[in-house]
Short mmCIF file of C-alpha atoms in Angstrom, two decimals:
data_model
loop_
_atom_site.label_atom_id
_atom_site.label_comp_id
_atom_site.label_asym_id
_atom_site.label_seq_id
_atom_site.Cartn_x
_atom_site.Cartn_y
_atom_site.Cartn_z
CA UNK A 12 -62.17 21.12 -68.29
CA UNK A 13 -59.89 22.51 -65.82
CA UNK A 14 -58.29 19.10 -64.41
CA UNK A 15 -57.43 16.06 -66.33
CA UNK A 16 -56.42 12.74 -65.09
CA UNK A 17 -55.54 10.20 -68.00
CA UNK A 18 -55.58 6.68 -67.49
CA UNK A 19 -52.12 5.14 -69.34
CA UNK A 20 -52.93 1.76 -68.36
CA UNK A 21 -56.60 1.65 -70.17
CA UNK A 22 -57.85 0.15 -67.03
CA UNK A 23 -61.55 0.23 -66.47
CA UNK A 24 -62.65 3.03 -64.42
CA UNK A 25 -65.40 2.95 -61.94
CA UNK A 26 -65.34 6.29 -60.30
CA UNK A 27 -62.98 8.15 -58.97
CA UNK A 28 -62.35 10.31 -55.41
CA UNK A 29 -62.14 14.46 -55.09
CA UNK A 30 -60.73 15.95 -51.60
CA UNK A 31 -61.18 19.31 -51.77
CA UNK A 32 -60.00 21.73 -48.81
CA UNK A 33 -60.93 24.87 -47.50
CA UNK A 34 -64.16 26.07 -50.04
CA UNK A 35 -66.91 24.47 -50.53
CA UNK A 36 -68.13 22.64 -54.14
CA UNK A 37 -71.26 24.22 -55.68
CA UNK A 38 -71.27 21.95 -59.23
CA UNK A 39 -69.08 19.28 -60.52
CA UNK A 40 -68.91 18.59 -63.64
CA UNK A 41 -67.66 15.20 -65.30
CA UNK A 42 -66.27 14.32 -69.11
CA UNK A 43 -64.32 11.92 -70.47
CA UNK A 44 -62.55 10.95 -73.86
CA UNK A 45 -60.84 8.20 -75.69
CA UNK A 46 -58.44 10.38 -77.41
CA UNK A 47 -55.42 11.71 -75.77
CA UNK A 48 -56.28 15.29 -76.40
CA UNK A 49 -59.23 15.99 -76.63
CA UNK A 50 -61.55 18.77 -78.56
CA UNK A 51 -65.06 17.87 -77.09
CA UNK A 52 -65.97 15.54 -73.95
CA UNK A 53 -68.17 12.79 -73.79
CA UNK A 54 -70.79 12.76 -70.54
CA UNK A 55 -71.96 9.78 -68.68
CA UNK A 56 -73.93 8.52 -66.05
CA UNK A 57 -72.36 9.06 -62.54
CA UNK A 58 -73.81 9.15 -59.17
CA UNK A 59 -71.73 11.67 -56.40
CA UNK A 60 -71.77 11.03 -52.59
CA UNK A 61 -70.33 13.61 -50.11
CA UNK A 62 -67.92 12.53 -47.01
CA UNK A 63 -66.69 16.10 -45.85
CA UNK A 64 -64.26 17.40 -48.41
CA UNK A 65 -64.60 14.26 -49.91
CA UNK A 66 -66.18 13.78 -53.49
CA UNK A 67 -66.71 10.50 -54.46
CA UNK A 68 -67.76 9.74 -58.02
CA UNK A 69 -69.43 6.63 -58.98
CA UNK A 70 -69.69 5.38 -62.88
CA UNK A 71 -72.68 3.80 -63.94
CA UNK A 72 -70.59 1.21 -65.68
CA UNK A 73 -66.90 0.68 -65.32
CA UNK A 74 -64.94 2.22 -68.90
CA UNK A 75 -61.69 2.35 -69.73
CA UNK A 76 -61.67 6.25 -71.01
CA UNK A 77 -58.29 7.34 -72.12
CA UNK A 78 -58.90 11.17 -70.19
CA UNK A 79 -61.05 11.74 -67.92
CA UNK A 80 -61.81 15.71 -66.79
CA UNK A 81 -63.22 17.65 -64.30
CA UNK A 82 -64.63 21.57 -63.88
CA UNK A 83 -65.36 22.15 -60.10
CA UNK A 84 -67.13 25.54 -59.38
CA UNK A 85 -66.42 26.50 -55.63
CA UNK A 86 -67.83 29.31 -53.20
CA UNK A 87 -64.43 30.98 -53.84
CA UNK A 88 -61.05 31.07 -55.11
CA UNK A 89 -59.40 28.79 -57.15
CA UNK A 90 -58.62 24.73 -55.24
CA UNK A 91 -55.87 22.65 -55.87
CA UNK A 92 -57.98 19.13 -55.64
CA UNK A 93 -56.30 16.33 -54.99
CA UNK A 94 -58.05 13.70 -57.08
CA UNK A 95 -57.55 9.79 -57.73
CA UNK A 96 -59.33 7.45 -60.30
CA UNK A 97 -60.78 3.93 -58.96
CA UNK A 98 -60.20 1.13 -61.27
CA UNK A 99 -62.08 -2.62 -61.61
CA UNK A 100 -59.62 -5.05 -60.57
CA UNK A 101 -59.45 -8.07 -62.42
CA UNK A 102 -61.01 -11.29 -60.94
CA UNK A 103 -57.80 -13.81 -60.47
CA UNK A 104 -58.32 -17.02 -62.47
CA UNK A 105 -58.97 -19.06 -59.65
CA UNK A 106 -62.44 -17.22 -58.61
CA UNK A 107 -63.20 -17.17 -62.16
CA UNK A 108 -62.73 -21.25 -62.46
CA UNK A 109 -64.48 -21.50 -59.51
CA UNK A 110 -67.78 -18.92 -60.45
CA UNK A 111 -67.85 -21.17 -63.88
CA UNK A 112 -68.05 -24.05 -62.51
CA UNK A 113 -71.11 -23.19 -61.21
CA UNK A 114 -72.56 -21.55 -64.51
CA UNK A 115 -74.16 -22.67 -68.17
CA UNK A 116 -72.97 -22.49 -71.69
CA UNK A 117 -73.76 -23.49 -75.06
CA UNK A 118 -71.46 -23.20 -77.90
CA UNK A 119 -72.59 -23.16 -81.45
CA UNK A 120 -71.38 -22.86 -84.93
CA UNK A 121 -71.97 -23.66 -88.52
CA UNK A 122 -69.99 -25.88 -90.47
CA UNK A 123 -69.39 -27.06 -94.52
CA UNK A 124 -66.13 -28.44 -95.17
CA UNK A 125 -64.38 -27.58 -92.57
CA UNK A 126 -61.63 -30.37 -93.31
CA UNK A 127 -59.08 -31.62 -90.72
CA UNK A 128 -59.99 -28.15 -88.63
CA UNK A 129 -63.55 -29.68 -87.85
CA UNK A 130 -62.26 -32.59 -85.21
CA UNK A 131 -59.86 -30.29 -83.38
CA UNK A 132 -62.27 -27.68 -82.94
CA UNK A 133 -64.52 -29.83 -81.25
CA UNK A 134 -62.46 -31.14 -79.30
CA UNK A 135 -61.25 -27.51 -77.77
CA UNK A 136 -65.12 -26.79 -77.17
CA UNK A 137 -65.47 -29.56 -75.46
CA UNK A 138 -62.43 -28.44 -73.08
CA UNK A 139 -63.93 -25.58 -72.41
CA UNK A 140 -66.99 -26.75 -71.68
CA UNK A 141 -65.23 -28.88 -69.01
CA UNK A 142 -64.94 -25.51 -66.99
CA UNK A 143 -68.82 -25.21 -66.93
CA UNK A 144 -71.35 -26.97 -64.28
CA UNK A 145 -73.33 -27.81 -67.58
CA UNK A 146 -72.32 -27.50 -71.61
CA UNK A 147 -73.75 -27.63 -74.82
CA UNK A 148 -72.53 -28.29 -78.35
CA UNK A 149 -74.42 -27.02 -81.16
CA UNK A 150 -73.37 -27.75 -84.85
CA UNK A 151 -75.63 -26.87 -88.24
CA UNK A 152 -74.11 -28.52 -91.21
CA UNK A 153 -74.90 -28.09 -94.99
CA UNK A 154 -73.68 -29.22 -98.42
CA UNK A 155 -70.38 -30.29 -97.24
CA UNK A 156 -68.37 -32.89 -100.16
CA UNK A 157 -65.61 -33.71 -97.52
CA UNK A 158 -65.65 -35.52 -94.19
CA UNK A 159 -67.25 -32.95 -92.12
CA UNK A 160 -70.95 -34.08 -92.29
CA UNK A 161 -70.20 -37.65 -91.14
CA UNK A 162 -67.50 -36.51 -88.02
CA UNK A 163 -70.07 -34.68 -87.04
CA UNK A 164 -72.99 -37.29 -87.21
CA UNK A 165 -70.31 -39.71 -85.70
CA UNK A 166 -70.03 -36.72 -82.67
CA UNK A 167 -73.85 -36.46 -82.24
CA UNK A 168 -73.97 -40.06 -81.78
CA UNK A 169 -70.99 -39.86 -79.12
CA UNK A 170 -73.26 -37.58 -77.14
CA UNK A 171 -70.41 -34.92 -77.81
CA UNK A 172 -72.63 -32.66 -79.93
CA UNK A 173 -76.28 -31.37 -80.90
CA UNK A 174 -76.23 -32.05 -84.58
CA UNK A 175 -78.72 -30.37 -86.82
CA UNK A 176 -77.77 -31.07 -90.60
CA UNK A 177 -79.69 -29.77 -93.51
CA UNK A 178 -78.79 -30.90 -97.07
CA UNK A 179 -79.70 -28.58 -100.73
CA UNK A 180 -79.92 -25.60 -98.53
CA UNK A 181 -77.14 -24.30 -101.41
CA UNK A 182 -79.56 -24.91 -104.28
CA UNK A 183 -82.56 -22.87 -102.27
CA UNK A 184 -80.33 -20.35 -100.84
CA UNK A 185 -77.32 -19.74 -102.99
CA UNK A 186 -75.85 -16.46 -101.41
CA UNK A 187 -73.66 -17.31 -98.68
CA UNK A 188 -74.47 -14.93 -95.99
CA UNK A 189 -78.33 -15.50 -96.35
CA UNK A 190 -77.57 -19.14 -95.54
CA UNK A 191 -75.42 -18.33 -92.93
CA UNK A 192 -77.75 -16.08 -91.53
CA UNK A 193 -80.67 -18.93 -91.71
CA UNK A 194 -78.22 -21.38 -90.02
CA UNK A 195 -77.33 -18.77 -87.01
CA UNK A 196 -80.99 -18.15 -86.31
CA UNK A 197 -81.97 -21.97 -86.17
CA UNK A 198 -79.36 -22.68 -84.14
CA UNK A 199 -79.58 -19.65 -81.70
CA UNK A 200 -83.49 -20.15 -81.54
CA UNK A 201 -82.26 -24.33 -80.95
CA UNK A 202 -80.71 -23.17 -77.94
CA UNK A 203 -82.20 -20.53 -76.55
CA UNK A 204 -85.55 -23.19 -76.11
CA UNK A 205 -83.42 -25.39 -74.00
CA UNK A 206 -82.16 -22.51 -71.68
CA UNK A 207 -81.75 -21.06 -69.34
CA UNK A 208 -77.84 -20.28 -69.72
CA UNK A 209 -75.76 -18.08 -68.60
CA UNK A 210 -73.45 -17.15 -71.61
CA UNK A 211 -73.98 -17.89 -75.34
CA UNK A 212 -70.65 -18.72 -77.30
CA UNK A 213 -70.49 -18.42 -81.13
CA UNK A 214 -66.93 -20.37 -82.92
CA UNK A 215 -65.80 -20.95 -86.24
CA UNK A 216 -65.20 -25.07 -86.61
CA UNK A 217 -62.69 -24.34 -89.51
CA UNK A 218 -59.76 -23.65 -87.86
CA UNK A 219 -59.76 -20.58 -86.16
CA UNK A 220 -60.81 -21.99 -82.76
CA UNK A 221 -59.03 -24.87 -82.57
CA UNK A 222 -55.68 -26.53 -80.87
CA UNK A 223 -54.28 -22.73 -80.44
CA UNK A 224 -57.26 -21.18 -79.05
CA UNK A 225 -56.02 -21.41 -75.34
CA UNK A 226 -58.09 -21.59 -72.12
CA UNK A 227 -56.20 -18.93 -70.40
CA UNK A 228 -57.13 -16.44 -73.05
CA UNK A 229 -61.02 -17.71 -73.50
CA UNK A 230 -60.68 -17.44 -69.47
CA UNK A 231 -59.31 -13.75 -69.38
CA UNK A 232 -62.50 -12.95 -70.81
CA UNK A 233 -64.70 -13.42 -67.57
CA UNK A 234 -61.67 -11.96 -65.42
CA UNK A 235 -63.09 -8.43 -66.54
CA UNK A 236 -66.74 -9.64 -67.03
CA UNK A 237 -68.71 -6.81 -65.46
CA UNK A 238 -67.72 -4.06 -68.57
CA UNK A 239 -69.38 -6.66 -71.42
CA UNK A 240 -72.23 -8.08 -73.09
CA UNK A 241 -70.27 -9.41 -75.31
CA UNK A 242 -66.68 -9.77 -76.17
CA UNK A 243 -64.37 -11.05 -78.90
CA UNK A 244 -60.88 -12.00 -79.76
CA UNK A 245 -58.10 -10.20 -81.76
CA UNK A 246 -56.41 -11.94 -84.74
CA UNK A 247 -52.95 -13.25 -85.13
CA UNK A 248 -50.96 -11.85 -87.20
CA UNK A 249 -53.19 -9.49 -88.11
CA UNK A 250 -57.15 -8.86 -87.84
CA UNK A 251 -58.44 -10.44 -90.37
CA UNK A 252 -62.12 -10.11 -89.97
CA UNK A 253 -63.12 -6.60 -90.98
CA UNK A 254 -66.68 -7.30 -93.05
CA UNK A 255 -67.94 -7.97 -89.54
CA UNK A 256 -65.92 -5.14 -87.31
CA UNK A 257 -67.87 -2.16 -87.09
CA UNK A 258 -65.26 0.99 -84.90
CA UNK A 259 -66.14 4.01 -85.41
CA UNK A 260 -62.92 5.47 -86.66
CA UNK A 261 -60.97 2.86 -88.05
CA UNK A 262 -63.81 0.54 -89.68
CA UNK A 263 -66.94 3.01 -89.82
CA UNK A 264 -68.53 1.04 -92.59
CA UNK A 265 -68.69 -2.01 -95.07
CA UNK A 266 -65.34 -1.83 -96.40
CA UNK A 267 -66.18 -4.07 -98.74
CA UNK A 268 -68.88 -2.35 -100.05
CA UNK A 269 -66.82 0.41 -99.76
CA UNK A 270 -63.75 -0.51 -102.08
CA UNK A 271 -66.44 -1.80 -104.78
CA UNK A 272 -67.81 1.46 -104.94
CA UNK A 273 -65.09 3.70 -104.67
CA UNK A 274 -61.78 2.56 -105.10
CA UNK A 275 -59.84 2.84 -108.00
CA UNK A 276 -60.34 -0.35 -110.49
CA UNK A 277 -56.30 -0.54 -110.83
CA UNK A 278 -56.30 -0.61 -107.00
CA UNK A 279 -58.63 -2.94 -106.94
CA UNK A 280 -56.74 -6.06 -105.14
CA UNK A 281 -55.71 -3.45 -102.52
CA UNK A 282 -59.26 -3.51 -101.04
CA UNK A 283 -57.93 -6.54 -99.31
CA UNK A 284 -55.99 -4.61 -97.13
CA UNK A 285 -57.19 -2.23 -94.73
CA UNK A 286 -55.67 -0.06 -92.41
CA UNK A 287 -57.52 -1.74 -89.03
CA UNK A 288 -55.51 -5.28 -90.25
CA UNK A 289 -52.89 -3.27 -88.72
CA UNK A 290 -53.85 -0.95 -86.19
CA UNK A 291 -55.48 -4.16 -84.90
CA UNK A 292 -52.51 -6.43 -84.41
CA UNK A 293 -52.35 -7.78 -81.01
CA UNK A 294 -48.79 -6.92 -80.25
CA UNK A 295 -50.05 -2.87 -80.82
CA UNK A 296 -53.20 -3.35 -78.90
CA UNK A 297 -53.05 -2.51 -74.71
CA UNK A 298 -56.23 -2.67 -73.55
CA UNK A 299 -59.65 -3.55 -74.87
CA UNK A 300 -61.49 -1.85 -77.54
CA UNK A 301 -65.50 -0.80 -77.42
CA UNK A 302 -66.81 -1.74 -80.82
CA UNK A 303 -70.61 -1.90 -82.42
CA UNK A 304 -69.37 -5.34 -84.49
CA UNK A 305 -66.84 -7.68 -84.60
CA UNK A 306 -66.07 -11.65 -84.73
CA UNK A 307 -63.16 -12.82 -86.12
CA UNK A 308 -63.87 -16.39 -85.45
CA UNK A 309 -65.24 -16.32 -81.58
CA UNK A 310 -67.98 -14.60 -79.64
CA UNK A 311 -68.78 -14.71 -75.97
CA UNK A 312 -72.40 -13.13 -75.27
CA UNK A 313 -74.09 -12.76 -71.97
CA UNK A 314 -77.47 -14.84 -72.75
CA UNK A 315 -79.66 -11.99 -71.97
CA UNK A 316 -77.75 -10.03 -74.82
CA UNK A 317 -78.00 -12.62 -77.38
CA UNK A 318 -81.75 -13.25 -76.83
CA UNK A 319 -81.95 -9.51 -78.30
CA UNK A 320 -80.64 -9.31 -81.88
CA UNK A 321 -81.83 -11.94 -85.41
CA UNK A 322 -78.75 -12.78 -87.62
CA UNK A 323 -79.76 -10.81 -91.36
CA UNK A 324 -77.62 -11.65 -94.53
CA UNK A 325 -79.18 -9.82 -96.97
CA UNK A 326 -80.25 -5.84 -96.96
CA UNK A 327 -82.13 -4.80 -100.41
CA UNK A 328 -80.83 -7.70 -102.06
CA UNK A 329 -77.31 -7.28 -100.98
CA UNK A 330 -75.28 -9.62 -99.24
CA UNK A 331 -73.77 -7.74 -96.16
CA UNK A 332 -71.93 -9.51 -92.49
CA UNK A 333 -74.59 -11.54 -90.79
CA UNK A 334 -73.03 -10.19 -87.58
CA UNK A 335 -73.44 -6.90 -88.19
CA UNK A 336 -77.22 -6.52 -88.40
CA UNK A 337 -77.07 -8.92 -85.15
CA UNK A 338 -75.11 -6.90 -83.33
CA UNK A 339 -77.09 -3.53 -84.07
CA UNK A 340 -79.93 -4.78 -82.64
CA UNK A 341 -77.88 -5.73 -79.42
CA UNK A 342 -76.40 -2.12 -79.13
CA UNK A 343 -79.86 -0.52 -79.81
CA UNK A 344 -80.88 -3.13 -76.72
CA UNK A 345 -77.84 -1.30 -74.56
CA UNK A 346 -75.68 -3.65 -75.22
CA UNK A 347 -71.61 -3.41 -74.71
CA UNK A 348 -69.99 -5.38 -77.31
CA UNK A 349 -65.71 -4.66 -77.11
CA UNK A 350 -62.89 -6.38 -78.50
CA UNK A 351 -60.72 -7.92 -75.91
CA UNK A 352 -56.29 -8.20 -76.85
CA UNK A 353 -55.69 -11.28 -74.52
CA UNK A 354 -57.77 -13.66 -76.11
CA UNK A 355 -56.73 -14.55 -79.79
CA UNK A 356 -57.79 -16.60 -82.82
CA UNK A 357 -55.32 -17.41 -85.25
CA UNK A 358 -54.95 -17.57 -88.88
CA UNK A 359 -51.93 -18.77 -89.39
#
């Protein structure tokens, strides 16, 4: 490519603008790259419209592409473009309150002894659902020996939550991500009967969404809303979630699967720590990152994505992340799933 811009800021790019003087432009040509320096370009959709010596590119869908090159061929000699990259502005938090509060959203999530996280977590949905023109709560509990099963009847009958509670589902389905899987799809096909909404939002009740899980960073969310299908928080400290994060260079696979099958048996306990818990700290993290899988405690979905994909917790017998085999079906759909570094979970 024979001009690069980069874009520092990892903003999301929707086009950008060529003024070339004095020749004429037989081809353009268009790549782009998420590395630095790259050895092979990526091509994507892009529509071109002429204004004189004006070229004006046009994304398909905004991207926040660390280089992005170009190759001009011209009627002769060699032109200096000038050349300037368009970026998607952020919506400011006052449109955004104001576009919710005209939209619908359910919120779901599983529960089993979830402890004194349960109450608070509720309580934050219900917060957030105060942003909405119209919310729903939608809790599946199983099995649980604490407190959890009663708060939540005790919500249901508050009219706070849709309670849906299911006891010996251990005893009939004793792997945990085959229940959890079960759970997800009763729920999700709960909900998606008593549509239409506009967003679908999956939480964990145990703690991760609770008290700490603040409205400005579920809000920054729909501030960049036209790059996702779905979207999901960063960790702090660390990520924690990797069985469900699927990147394809710093979590490719099933790193659990992976470390049973691989690592060395007096390394064993170091399975439990993998390279993205770090590279995926929030403080290191500067702009969102496109993913095929993740969760870590929260998921925002656009309803038309989630209506795509059927929560699966076993594969030949194996236990694997529910949320993976869900989220491949929404990226074969054309789905856009990132991870976004203002909104957080924590786990401490």
């Amino acid at each position: 490519m024979r001009y690069r811009l980069t874009n520092d800021d990892a903003r999301f790019l929707t086009g950008l603008t060529l003024q070339v003087d004095g020749t004429a432009v037989r081809e353009l040509r268009i790549g782009v790259s998420r590395v630095r320096e790259p050895k092979a370009w990526q091509h994507l959709a892009w529509r071109l419209e002429r204004d004189g010596p004006q070229l004006h590119v046009h994304f398909e869908r905004p991207d926040n592409w660390a280089v992005v090159g170009i190759d001009l061929v011209c009627e002769g000699g060699d032109p200096q473009p000038r050349a300037q990259l368009h970026a998607l502005q952020p919506e400011d938090e006052a449109s955004v309150r104001q576009r919710l509060a005209g939209a619908r959203i359910a919120f779901l999530g599983t529960a089993r002894n979830c402890g004194a996280a349960f109450a608070p977590a509720i309580d934050k949905l219900c917060a957030l659902g105060g942003l909405f023109a119209h919310h729903e709560i939608h809790v599946f509990e199983n099995d649980s020996t604490d407190a959890t099963g009663s708060q939540l009847a005790q919500f249901a009958r508050d009219g706070l939550v849709h309670a849906m509670q299911d006891q010996g589902v251990d005893a009939v389905m004793p792997r945990r991500t085959e229940r959890l899987a079960w759970a997800r799809n009763r729920l999700l096909d709960q909900v998606l009967a008593r549509g239409p909404w506009d967003y679908i939002a999956w939480a964990d009740l145990d703690g991760l969404v609770g008290a700490r899980f603040s409205e400005a960073g579920f809000l920054s969310n729909f501030a960049l809303e036209p790059v996702w299908d779905a979207v999901f928080p960063l960790t702090w400290p660390l990520y924690y979630d990797i069985w469900a994060l699927r990147e394809d260079h710093i979590c490719p696979g099933d790193y659990v699967a992976d470390g049973r099958h691989t690592l060395n048996a007096v390394l064993a306990e170091g399975k439990e720590i993998h390279a993205a818990t770090q590279i995926l700290a929030p403080q290191r993290v500067k702009g969102w990152v496109p993913v095929k899988s993740a969760f870590a405690g929260f998921g925002l979905y656009k309803a038309g994505a989630a209506r795509l994909g059927r929560y699966v917790g076993l594969i030949d017998g194996e236990e694997v992340c529910e949320h993976v085999p869900y989220h491949a079906q929404l990226v074969a759909g054309g789905a856009r799933l990132w991870l976004n570094p203002q909104c957080l979970t924590h786990i401490v």
